mmCIF file of N, CA, C and O in Angstrom:
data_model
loop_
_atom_site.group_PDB
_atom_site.id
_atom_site.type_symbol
_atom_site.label_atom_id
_atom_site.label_comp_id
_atom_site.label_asym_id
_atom_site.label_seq_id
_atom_site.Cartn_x
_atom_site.Cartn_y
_atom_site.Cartn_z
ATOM 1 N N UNK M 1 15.535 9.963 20.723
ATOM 2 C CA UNK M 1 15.395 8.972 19.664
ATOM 3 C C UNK M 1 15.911 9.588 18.367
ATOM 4 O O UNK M 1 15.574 10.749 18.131
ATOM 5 N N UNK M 2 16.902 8.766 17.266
ATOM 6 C CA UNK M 2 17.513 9.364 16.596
ATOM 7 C C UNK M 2 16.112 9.667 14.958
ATOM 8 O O UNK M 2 15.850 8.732 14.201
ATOM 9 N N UNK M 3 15.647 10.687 14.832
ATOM 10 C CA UNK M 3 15.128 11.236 13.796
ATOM 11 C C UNK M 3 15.526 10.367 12.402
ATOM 12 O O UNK M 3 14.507 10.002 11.815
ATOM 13 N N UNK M 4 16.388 10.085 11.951
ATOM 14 C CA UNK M 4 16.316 9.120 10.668
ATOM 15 C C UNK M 4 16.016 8.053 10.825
ATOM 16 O O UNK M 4 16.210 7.384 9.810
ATOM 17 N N UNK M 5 15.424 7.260 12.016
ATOM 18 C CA UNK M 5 14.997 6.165 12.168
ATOM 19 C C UNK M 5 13.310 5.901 11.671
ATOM 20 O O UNK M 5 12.507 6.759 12.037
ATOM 21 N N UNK M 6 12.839 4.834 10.923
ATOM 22 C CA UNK M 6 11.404 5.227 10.513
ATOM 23 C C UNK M 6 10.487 4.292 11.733
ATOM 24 O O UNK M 6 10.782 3.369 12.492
ATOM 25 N N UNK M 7 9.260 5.070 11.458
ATOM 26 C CA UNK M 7 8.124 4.945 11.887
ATOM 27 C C UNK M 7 7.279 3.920 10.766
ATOM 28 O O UNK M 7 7.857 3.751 9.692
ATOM 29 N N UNK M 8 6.045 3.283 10.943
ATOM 30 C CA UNK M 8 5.302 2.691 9.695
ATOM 31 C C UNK M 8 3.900 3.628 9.646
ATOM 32 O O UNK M 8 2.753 3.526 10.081
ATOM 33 N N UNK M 9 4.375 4.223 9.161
ATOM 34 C CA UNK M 9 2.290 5.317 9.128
ATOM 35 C C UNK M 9 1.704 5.041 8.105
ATOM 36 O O UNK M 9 2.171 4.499 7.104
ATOM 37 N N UNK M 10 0.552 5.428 8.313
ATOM 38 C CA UNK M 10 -0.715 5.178 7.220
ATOM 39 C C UNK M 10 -0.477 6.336 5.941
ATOM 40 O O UNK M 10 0.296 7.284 6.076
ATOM 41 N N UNK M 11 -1.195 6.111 4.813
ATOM 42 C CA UNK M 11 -1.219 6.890 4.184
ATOM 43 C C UNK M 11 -1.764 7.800 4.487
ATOM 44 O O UNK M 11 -1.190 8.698 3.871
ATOM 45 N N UNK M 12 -2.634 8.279 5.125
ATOM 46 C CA UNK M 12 -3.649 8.886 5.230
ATOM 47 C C UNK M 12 -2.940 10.056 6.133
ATOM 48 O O UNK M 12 -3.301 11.228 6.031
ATOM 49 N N UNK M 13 -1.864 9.625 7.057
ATOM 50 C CA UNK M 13 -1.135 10.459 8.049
ATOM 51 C C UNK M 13 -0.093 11.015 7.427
ATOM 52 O O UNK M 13 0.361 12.084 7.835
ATOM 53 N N UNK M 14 0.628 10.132 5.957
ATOM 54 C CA UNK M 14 1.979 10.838 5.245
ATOM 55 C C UNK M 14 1.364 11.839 4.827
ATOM 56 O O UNK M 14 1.802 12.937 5.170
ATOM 57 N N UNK M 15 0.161 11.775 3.957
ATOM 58 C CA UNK M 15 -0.392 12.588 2.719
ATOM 59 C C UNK M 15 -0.670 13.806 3.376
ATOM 60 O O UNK M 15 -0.636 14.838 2.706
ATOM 61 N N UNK M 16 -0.971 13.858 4.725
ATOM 62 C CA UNK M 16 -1.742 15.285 5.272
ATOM 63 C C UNK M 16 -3.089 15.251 5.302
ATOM 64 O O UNK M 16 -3.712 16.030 6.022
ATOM 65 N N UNK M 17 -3.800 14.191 4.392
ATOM 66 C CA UNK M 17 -5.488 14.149 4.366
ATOM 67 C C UNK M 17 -5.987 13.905 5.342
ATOM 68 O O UNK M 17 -7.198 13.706 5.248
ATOM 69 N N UNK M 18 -5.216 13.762 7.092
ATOM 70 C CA UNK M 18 -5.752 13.256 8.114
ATOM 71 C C UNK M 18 -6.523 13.958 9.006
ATOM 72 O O UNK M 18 -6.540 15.177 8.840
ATOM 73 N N UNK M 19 -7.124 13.531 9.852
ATOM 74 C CA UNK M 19 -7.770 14.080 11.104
ATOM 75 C C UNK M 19 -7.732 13.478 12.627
ATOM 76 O O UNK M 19 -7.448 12.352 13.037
ATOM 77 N N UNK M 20 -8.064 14.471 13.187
ATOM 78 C CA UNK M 20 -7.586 13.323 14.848
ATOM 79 C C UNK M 20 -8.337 12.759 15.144
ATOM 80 O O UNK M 20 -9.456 13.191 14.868
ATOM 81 N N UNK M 21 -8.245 11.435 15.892
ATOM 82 C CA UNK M 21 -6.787 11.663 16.858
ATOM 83 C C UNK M 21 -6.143 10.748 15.881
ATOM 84 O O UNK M 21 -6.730 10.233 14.929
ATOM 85 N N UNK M 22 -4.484 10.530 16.287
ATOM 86 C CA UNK M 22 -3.772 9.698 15.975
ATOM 87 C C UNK M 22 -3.393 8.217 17.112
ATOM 88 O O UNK M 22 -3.325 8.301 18.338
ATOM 89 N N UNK M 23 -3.200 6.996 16.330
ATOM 90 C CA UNK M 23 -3.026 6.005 17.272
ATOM 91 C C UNK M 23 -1.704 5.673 16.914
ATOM 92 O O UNK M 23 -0.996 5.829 15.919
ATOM 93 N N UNK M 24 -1.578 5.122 18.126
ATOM 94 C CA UNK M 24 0.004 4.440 17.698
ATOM 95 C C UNK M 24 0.441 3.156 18.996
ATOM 96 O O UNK M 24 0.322 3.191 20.221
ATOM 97 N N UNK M 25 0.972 2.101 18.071
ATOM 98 C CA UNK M 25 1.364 1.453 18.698
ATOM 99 C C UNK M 25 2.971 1.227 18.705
ATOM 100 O O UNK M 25 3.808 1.750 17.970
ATOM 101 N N UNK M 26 3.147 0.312 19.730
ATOM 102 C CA UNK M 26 4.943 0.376 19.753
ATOM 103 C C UNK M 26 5.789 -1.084 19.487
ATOM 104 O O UNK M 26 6.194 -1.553 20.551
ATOM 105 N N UNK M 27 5.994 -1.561 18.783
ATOM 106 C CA UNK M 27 6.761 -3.190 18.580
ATOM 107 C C UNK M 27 7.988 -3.134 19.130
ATOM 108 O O UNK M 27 8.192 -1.941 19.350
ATOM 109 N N UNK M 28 9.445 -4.130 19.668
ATOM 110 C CA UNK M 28 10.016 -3.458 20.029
ATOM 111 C C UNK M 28 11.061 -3.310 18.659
ATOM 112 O O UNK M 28 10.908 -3.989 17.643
ATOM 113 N N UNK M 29 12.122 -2.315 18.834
ATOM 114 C CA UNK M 29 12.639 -1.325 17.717
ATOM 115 C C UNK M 29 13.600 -2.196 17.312
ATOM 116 O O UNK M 29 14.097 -3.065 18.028
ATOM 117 N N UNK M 30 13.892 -1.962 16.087
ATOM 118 C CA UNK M 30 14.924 -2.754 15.213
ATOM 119 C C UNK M 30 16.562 -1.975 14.736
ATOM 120 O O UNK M 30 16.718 -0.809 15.100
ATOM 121 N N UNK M 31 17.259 -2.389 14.255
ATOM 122 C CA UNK M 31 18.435 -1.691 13.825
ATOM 123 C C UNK M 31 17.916 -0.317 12.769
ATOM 124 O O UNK M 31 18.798 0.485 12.463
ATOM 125 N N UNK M 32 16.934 -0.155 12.402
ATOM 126 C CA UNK M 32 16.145 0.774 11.332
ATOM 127 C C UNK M 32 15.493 1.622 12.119
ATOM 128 O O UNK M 32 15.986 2.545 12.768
ATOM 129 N N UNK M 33 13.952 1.176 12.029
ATOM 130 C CA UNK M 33 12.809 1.569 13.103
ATOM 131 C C UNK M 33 12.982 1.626 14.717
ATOM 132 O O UNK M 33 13.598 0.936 15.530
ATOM 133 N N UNK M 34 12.212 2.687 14.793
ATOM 134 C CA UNK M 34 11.322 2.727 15.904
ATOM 135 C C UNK M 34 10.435 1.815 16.598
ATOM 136 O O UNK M 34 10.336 1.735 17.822
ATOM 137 N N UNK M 35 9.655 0.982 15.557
ATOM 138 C CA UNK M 35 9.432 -0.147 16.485
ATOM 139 C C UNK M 35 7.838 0.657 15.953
ATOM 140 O O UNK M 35 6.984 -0.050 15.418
ATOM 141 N N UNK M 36 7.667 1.677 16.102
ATOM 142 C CA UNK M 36 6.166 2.553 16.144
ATOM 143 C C UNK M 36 5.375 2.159 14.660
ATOM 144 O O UNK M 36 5.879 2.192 13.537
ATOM 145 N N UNK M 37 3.950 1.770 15.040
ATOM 146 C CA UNK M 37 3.276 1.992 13.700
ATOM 147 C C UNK M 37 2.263 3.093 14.569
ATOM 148 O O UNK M 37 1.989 2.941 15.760
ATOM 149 N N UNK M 38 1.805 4.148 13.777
ATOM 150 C CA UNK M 38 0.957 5.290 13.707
ATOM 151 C C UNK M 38 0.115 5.565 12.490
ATOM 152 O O UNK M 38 0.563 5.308 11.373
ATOM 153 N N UNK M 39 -1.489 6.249 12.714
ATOM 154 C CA UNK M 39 -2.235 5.554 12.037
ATOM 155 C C UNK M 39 -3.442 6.624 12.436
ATOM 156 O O UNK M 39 -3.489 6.770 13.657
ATOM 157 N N UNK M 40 -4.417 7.401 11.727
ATOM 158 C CA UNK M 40 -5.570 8.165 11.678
ATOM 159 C C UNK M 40 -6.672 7.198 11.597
ATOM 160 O O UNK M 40 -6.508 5.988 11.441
ATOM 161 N N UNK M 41 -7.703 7.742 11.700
ATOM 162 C CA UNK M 41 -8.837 6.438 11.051
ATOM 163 C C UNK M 41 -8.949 5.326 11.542
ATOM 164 O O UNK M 41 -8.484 4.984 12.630
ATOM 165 N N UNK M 42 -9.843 4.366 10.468
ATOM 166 C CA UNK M 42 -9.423 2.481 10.824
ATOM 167 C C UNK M 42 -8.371 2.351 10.360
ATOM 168 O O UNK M 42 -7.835 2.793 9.344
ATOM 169 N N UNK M 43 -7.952 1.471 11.446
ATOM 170 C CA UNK M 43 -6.481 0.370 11.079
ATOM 171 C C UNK M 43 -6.814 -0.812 10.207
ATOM 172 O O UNK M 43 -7.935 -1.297 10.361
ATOM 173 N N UNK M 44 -6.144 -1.258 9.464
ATOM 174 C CA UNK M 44 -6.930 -1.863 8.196
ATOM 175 C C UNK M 44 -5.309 -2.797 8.329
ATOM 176 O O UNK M 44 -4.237 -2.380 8.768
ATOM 177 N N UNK M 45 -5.657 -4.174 7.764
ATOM 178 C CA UNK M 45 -4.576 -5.039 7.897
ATOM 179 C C UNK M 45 -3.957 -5.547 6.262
ATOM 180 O O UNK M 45 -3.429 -6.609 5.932
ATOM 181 N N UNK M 46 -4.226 -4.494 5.570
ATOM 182 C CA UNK M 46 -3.704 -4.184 3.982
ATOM 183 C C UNK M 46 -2.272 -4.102 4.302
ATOM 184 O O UNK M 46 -1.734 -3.427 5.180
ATOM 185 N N UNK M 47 -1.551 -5.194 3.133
ATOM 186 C CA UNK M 47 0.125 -5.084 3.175
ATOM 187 C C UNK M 47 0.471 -3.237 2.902
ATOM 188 O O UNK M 47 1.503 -2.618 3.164
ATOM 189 N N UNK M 48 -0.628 -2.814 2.385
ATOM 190 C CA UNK M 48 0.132 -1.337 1.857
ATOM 191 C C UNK M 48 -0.367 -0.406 2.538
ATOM 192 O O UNK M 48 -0.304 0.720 2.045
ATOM 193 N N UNK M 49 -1.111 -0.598 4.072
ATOM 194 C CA UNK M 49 -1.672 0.400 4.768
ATOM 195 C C UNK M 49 -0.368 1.177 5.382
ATOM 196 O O UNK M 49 -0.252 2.347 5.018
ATOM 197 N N UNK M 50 0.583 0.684 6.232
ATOM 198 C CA UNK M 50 1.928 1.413 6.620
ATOM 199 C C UNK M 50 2.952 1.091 5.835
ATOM 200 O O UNK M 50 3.283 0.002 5.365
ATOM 201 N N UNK M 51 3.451 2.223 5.735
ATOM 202 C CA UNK M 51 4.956 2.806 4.930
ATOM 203 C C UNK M 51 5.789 3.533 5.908
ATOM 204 O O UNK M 51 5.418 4.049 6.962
ATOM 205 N N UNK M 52 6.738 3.503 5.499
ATOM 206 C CA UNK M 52 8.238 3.546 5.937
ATOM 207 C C UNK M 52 8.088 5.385 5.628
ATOM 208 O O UNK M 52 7.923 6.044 4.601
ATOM 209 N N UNK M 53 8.299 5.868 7.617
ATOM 210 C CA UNK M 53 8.472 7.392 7.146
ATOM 211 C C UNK M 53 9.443 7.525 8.297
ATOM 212 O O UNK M 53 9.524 6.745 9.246
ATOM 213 N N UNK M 54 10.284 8.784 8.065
ATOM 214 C CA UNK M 54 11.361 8.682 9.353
ATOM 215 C C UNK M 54 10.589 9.991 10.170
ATOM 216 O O UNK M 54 9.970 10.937 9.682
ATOM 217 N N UNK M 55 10.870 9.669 11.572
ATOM 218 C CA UNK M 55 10.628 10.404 12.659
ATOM 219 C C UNK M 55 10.500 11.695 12.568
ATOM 220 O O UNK M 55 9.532 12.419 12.802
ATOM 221 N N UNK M 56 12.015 12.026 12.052
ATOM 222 C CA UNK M 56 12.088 13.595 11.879
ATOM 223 C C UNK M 56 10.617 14.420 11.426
ATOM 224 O O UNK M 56 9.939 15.381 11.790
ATOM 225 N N UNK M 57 10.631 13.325 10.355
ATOM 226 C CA UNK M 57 9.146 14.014 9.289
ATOM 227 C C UNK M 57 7.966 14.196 10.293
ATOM 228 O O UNK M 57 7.232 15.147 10.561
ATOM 229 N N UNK M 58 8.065 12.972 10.723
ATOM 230 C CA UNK M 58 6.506 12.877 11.951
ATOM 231 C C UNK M 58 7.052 13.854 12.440
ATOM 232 O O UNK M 58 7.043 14.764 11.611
ATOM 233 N N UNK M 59 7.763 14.285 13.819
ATOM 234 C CA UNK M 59 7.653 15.349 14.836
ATOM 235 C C UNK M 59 7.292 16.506 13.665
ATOM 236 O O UNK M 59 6.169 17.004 13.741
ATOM 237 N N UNK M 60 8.201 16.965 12.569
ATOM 238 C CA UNK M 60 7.415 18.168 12.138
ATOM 239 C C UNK M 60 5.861 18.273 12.068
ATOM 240 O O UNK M 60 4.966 19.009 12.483
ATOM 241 N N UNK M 61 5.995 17.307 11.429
ATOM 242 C CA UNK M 61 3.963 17.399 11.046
ATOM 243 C C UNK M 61 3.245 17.612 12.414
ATOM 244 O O UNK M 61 2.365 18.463 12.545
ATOM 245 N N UNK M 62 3.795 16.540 13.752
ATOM 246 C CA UNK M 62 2.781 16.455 14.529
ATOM 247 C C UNK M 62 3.700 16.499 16.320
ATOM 248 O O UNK M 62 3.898 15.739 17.268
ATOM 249 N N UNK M 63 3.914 17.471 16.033
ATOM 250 C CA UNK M 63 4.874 18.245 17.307
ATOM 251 C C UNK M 63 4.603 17.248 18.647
ATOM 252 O O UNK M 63 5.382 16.761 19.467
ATOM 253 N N UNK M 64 3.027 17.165 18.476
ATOM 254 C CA UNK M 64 2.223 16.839 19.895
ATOM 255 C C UNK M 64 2.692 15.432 19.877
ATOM 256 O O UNK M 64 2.571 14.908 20.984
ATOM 257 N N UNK M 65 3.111 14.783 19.110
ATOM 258 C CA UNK M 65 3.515 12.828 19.522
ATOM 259 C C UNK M 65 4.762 13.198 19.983
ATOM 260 O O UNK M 65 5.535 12.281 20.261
ATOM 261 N N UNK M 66 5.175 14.480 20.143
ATOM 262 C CA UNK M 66 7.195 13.983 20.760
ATOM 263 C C UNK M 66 7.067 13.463 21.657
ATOM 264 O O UNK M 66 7.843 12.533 21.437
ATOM 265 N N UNK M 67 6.406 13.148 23.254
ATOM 266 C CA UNK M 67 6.635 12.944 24.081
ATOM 267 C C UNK M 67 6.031 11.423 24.269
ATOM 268 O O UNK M 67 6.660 10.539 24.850
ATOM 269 N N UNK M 68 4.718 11.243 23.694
ATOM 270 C CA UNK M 68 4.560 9.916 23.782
ATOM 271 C C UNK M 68 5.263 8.696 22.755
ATOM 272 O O UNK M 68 5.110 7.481 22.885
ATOM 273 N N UNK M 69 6.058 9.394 21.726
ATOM 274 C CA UNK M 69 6.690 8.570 21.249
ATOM 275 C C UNK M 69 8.223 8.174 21.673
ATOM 276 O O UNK M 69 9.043 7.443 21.117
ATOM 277 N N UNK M 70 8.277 8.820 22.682
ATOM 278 C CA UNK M 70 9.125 8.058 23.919
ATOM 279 C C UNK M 70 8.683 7.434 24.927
ATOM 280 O O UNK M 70 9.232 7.406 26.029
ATOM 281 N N UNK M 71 7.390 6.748 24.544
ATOM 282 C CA UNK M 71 7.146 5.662 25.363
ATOM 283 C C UNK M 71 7.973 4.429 25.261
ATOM 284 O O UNK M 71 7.964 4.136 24.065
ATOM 285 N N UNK M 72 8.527 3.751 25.773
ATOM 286 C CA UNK M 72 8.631 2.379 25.687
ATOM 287 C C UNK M 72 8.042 1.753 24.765
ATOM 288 O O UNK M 72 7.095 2.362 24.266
ATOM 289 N N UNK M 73 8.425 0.038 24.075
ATOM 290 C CA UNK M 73 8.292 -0.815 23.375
ATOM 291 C C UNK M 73 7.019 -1.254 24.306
ATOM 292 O O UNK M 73 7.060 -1.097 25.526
ATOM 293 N N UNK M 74 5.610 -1.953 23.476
ATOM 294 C CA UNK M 74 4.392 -2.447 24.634
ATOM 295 C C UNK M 74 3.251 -1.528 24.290
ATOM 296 O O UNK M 74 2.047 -1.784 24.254
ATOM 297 N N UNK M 75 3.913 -0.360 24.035
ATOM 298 C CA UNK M 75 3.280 1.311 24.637
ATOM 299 C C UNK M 75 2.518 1.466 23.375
ATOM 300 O O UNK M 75 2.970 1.283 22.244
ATOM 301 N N UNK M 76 1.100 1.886 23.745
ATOM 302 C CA UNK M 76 -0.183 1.803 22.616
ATOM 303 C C UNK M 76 -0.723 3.625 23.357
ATOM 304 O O UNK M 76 -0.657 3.988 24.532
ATOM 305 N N UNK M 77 -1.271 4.504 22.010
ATOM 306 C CA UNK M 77 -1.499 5.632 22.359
ATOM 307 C C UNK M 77 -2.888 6.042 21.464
ATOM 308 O O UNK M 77 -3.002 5.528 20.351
ATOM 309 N N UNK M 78 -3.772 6.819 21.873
ATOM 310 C CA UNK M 78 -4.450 7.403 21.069
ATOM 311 C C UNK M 78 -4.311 9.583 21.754
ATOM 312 O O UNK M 78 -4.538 9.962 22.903
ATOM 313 N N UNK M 79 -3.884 10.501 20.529
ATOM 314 C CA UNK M 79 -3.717 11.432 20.987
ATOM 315 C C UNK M 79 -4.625 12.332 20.294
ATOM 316 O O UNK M 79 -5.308 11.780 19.432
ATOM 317 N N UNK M 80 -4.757 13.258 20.412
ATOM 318 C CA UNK M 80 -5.680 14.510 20.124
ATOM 319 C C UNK M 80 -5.502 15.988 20.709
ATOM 320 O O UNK M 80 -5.503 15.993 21.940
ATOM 321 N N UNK M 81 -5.345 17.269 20.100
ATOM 322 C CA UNK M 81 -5.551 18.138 20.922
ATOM 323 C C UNK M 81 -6.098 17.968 21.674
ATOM 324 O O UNK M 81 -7.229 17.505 21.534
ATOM 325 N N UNK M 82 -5.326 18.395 23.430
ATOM 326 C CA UNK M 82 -6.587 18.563 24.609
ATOM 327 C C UNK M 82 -6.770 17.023 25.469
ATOM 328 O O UNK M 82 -7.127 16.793 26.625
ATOM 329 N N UNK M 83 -6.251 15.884 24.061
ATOM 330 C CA UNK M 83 -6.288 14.363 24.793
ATOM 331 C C UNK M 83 -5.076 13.340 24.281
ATOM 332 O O UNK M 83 -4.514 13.043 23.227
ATOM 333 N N UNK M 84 -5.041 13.080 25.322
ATOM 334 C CA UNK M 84 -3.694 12.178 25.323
ATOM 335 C C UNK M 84 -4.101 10.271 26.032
ATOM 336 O O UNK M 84 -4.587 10.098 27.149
ATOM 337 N N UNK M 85 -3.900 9.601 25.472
ATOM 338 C CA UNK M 85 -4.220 8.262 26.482
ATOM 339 C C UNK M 85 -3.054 7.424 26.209
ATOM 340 O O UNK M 85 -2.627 7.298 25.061
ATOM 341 N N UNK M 86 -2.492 6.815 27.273
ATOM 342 C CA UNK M 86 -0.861 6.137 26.950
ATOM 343 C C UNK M 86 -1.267 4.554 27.802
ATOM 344 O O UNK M 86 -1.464 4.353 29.000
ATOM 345 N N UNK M 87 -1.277 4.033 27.162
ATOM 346 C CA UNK M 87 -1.123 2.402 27.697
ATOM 347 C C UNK M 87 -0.249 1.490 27.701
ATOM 348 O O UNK M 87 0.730 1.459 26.955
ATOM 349 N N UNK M 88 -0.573 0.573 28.648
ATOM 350 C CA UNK M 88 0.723 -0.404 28.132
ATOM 351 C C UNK M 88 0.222 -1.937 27.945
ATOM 352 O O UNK M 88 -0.200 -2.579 28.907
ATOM 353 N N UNK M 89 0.309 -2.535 26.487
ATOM 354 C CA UNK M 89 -0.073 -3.942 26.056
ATOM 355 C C UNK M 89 0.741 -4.926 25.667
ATOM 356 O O UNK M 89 1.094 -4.937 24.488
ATOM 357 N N UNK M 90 1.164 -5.857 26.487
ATOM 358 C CA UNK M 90 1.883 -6.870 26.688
ATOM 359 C C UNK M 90 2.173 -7.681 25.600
ATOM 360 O O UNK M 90 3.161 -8.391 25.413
ATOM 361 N N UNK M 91 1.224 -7.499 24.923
ATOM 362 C CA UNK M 91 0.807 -7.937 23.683
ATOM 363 C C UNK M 91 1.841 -7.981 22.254
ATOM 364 O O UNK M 91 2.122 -8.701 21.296
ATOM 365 N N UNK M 92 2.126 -6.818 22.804
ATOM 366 C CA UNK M 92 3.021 -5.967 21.463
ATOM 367 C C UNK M 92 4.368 -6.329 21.643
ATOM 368 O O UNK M 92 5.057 -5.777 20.785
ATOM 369 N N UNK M 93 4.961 -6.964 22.338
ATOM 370 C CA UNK M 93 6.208 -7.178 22.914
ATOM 371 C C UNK M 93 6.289 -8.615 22.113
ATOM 372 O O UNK M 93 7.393 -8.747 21.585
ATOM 373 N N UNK M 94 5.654 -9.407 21.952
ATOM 374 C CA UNK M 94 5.697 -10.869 21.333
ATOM 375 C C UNK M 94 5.618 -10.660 20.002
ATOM 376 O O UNK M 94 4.429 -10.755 19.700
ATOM 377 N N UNK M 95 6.274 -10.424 19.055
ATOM 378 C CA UNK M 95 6.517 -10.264 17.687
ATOM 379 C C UNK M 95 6.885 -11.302 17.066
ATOM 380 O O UNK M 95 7.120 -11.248 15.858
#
């Protein structure tokens, strides 16, 4: 997946103030994005909860999402040192 493409994360995950696990869901991807919103904490349905961050940035910060953020479009995750859970919600595909 090409690294300048963005992700929508929480503030809470740009800033560094976060803690685990991280969630993430998958929309499917656009000429820009990834398609991914990722997210610490409650998910809160505030226009200014996700912002526009590119990939590259995420894998540095958080090494451990490289692999599930090659899940497929559908694809809903909650990760943690030690825990990983990968789903798939039908849901997310109807945008």
């Amino acid at each position: 997946m090409d690294g300048e493409l963005t992700v929508g994360a929480s503030l809470s995950l740009i800033g560094g103030a976060w803690s685990w696990p991280v969630h993430g869901l998958r929309h499917p991807p656009t000429t820009h994005t990834t398609g991914w919103y990722l997210w610490t904490g409650e998910l809160s349905d505030a226009d200014d909860f996700f912002l526009p961050w590119h990939l590259s940035h995420v894998l540095e910060r958080l090494p451990l999402l490289g692999r599930v953020l090659e899940s497929p479009p559908g694809s809903r995750f909650v990760v943690a040192p030690g825990y990983e859970d990968v789903w798939h919600d039908p849901s997310l595909s109807d945008v």
